[in-house]
């Protein structure tokens, strides 16, 4: 028996109610879905054997996404389309598989190669859109943007890689932010909204792209 | 309006801890179109999602109701305090998980009442749902509010809040209730007619049709019906044969307590421990055969992806096929790495072979035994006989098989208990520790779990007084000092935390006012114990001018009319009396599978007993 695990890489969306499901719970959800799909699963070694799977990046509670990535391993090579169908049927409807392919075992882990995340933020109807634009510009001219999270203060300015302000047909502003997601240098868009005096709960925050170093 | 309410709900979810509790969307959730059904149920477990979601009764009823084309059933739970605050602040009435519709839009609200300390949560839920709390205040526009579950065998302390109670098992009667509700609504009759039709269903108790009168000194003088055509006594409902087990369990998206699936292998218990409510009210014993259980587990694993299954019963080792069953579970599921647990193992019926199977199924971890009392005399009083020699032999085998930690459950506050009996618990713990150290070494962990007796209605203990807190505290202090010295871990309930249960479990209708007062004064989540609610309850009693000691510390007279005397569990009061007297004489009663002691269950339900081979009953 060939004991080499077969790696599969999947891109998926997470929307609706599931945006209130956190990172660890999402991981358990995938483990159970993989069990329901009845695949020849690969387990980790050790006393507490777990299904071998790997999520690229924690999606903060409340965010939706059309760009999440996941690796999982099977003991056998199966037809990719067959896996896609079975796994989709085993997943809650608010997770959609967007892409699935076999990936080489030699590739680095998703977490290790993640560089940045792109977010699309739909703002609530603003009383004064001009003022918001001015606030945003003002923020970005600063060289230091200190943000404290879990008693640790980091400078957000170098982590904000790109930004773009659009207005949509309903006169709601849409902000596109590209933020660093590298290990130890991860910025969250909701922190930036708060700095601008906007309640993230009033916005729709969608992760639309993950950028990896090998891309 | 609906759109904006939904938006508001989504907004507040950002501000609460663990919002996944409130959104539903689990795998196997059933969402039906409200236009396509006649009767809409909301099944409510009045504690938080984390506690209630895996309740097996809830899962059963959810499947049974939703299997009907013209019925839908959704779920709701008590919101945690942070969510409650948001709901109140934004004036959002409590809603269901599936459709997010307010509870007031449902036809029937079915509450699960597994224990008494959940009552204030019911009132809080009704308040959050903007539904009148008292049955007498509800109109035809309001949902029918009913309850079922183990606490409903004495529903009197909350009789004013529910239109009806299901006494006993719900699997069949829940569809009867739906049918009665449907015809009533079609006929457009007053709410009284719905109550009347419900009261005629077997196992349904409509408390407003019964009047209770009292003697001047406070005892009940009479319980009688005030409505023609309503039975004098309400006999519980049973299913003669355990129906097909649900398998399409909802799989929570957030981590919850006991996050595994449960398969009920047996219902009821023939042992007759005198303190045990479940053992008395769930007679007769019925079981599912291994040939049914194995495919059930297989189906459930396929449907859920769960990694652990609990095989539930009151006394697992009494299942007639338990050895074969555990072997088959191993053969069928070890490749899928399915962990499994088998709670409630008796010590003496516990064979070595079974232990071998278990060791293979779940390596590591701890083992739990419940001797409950440590002297032979005390074991005779509670009717849980156990030979010391057998006990220590079992303990030895457990360590020999490699378990490194052992938890032992004991009770204190038992009738006729002396310090000698209490000391025997400590000595047993020490001896078990010595055995463990010899076989395992210093690393062996012994844990004593100490509970104090709360006499429950419908048991031979129902006449007993609760021991006073000082005497319980003294015994606990003794055990604490002794276990600390010996290096044994001990856990216990502080006497205060069990008082509420001792007041409510044997309460009467006068306590409705106390429950209401307590809720109004802010009591909720009483079962959690972390919140110091006892002073609220004491004030609630004082406000109602009711002495709580009347319910806890009084020894009842055998001739007294008890508040639950009109609820018939099938086990007769005469049998319970006789067993109470045997207890006083230190006389044990054998497992009733060996010989029938005429508890009354066969008189009540014998006619429904299936023919041999069509469903096992434990009765001889």
Coordinates of N, CA and C in Angstrom, one line a residue, chain A residues 17-21 25 29 32 35-36 43 49 61-62 89-90 92 199 201-203, chain B residues 10-11 13-15 19-20 23 27 251 253-255 259 303-307 336-337:
Chain A
X17 N -25.6 32.9 7.9 CA -25.4 32.7 9.3 C -24.0 32.2 9.7
X18 N -23.4 31.6 8.8 CA -22.1 31.0 9.1 C -21.0 32.0 9.4
X19 N -21.3 33.3 9.1 CA -20.3 34.3 9.4 C -20.2 34.5 10.9
X20 N -21.1 33.9 11.6 CA -21.1 34.0 13.1 C -20.4 32.8 13.7
X21 N -19.8 32.0 12.9 CA -19.1 30.8 13.3 C -17.6 31.0 13.3
X25 N -14.4 26.6 15.4 CA -15.6 25.9 15.1 C -15.7 25.5 13.6
X29 N -16.3 22.0 11.9 CA -17.3 21.8 10.9 C -16.8 21.0 9.7
X32 N -16.1 17.3 10.4 CA -17.4 16.5 10.4 C -17.9 16.3 9.0
X35 N -16.0 13.7 7.4 CA -16.5 12.3 7.9 C -17.8 11.9 7.2
X36 N -18.7 12.9 7.1 CA -20.0 12.6 6.5 C -19.8 12.2 5.1
X43 N -5.3 10.9 9.0 CA -5.3 11.4 10.4 C -3.9 11.8 10.8
X49 N -5.8 11.5 17.6 CA -5.7 11.5 16.2 C -6.8 12.5 15.7
X61 N -15.0 36.6 13.2 CA -16.4 36.5 13.4 C -17.2 37.7 12.8
X62 N -18.2 37.3 12.0 CA -19.0 38.4 11.4 C -18.6 38.7 10.0
X89 N -22.2 18.3 -0.8 CA -23.5 17.7 -0.2 C -23.4 17.6 1.3
X90 N -22.2 17.4 1.8 CA -22.0 17.2 3.3 C -21.8 18.5 4.0
X92 N -22.8 22.5 5.1 CA -24.0 23.4 5.2 C -24.1 24.3 4.0
X199 N -19.0 51.8 13.2 CA -19.3 50.5 13.9 C -19.2 49.4 12.8
X201 N -20.2 46.6 12.9 CA -21.5 45.8 12.9 C -22.5 46.4 11.8
X202 N -22.2 47.7 11.5 CA -23.1 48.3 10.5 C -22.7 48.0 9.1
X203 N -21.5 47.4 8.9 CA -21.0 47.2 7.6 C -21.1 45.7 7.1
Chain B
X10 N -29.1 40.8 13.1 CA -27.8 40.5 12.6 C -26.8 41.5 13.2
X11 N -27.3 42.8 13.4 CA -26.4 43.8 14.0 C -26.1 43.4 15.5
X13 N -26.0 40.7 16.8 CA -25.1 39.4 17.0 C -23.7 39.8 17.0
X14 N -23.3 40.9 16.4 CA -21.9 41.3 16.5 C -21.4 41.7 17.9
X15 N -22.4 42.0 18.7 CA -22.1 42.5 20.1 C -22.2 41.4 21.2
X19 N -22.1 34.3 19.0 CA -23.3 34.5 18.3 C -23.9 33.3 17.5
X20 N -23.0 32.3 17.3 CA -23.4 31.1 16.6 C -24.5 30.3 17.4
X23 N -28.1 31.5 15.6 CA -28.4 31.6 14.2 C -28.8 30.4 13.5
X27 N -26.0 21.7 10.0 CA -26.3 20.6 9.1 C -27.4 19.7 9.6
X251 N -26.1 19.1 13.7 CA -24.7 19.1 14.1 C -24.3 20.6 14.4
X253 N -22.8 24.1 14.9 CA -21.6 24.8 14.3 C -20.7 25.4 15.3
X254 N -21.1 25.5 16.6 CA -20.3 26.0 17.6 C -20.1 25.0 18.7
X255 N -19.0 25.0 19.4 CA -18.7 24.0 20.4 C -19.7 24.1 21.6
X259 N -20.8 17.6 23.2 CA -20.9 17.7 21.8 C -20.7 16.3 21.1
X303 N -24.9 10.5 8.8 CA -25.7 11.8 8.7 C -25.0 12.9 9.4
X304 N -24.2 12.7 10.4 CA -23.7 13.8 11.2 C -22.1 14.0 11.1
X305 N -21.4 12.9 10.9 CA -19.9 13.0 11.0 C -19.4 13.1 12.4
X306 N -20.3 12.9 13.4 CA -19.8 12.9 14.8 C -18.7 12.0 15.0
X307 N -17.8 12.3 15.9 CA -16.7 11.5 16.3 C -16.9 10.7 17.6
X336 N -13.4 3.8 11.7 CA -13.8 5.2 11.5 C -13.4 6.1 12.7
X337 N -12.7 5.5 13.7 CA -12.2 6.2 14.9 C -13.4 6.8 15.7

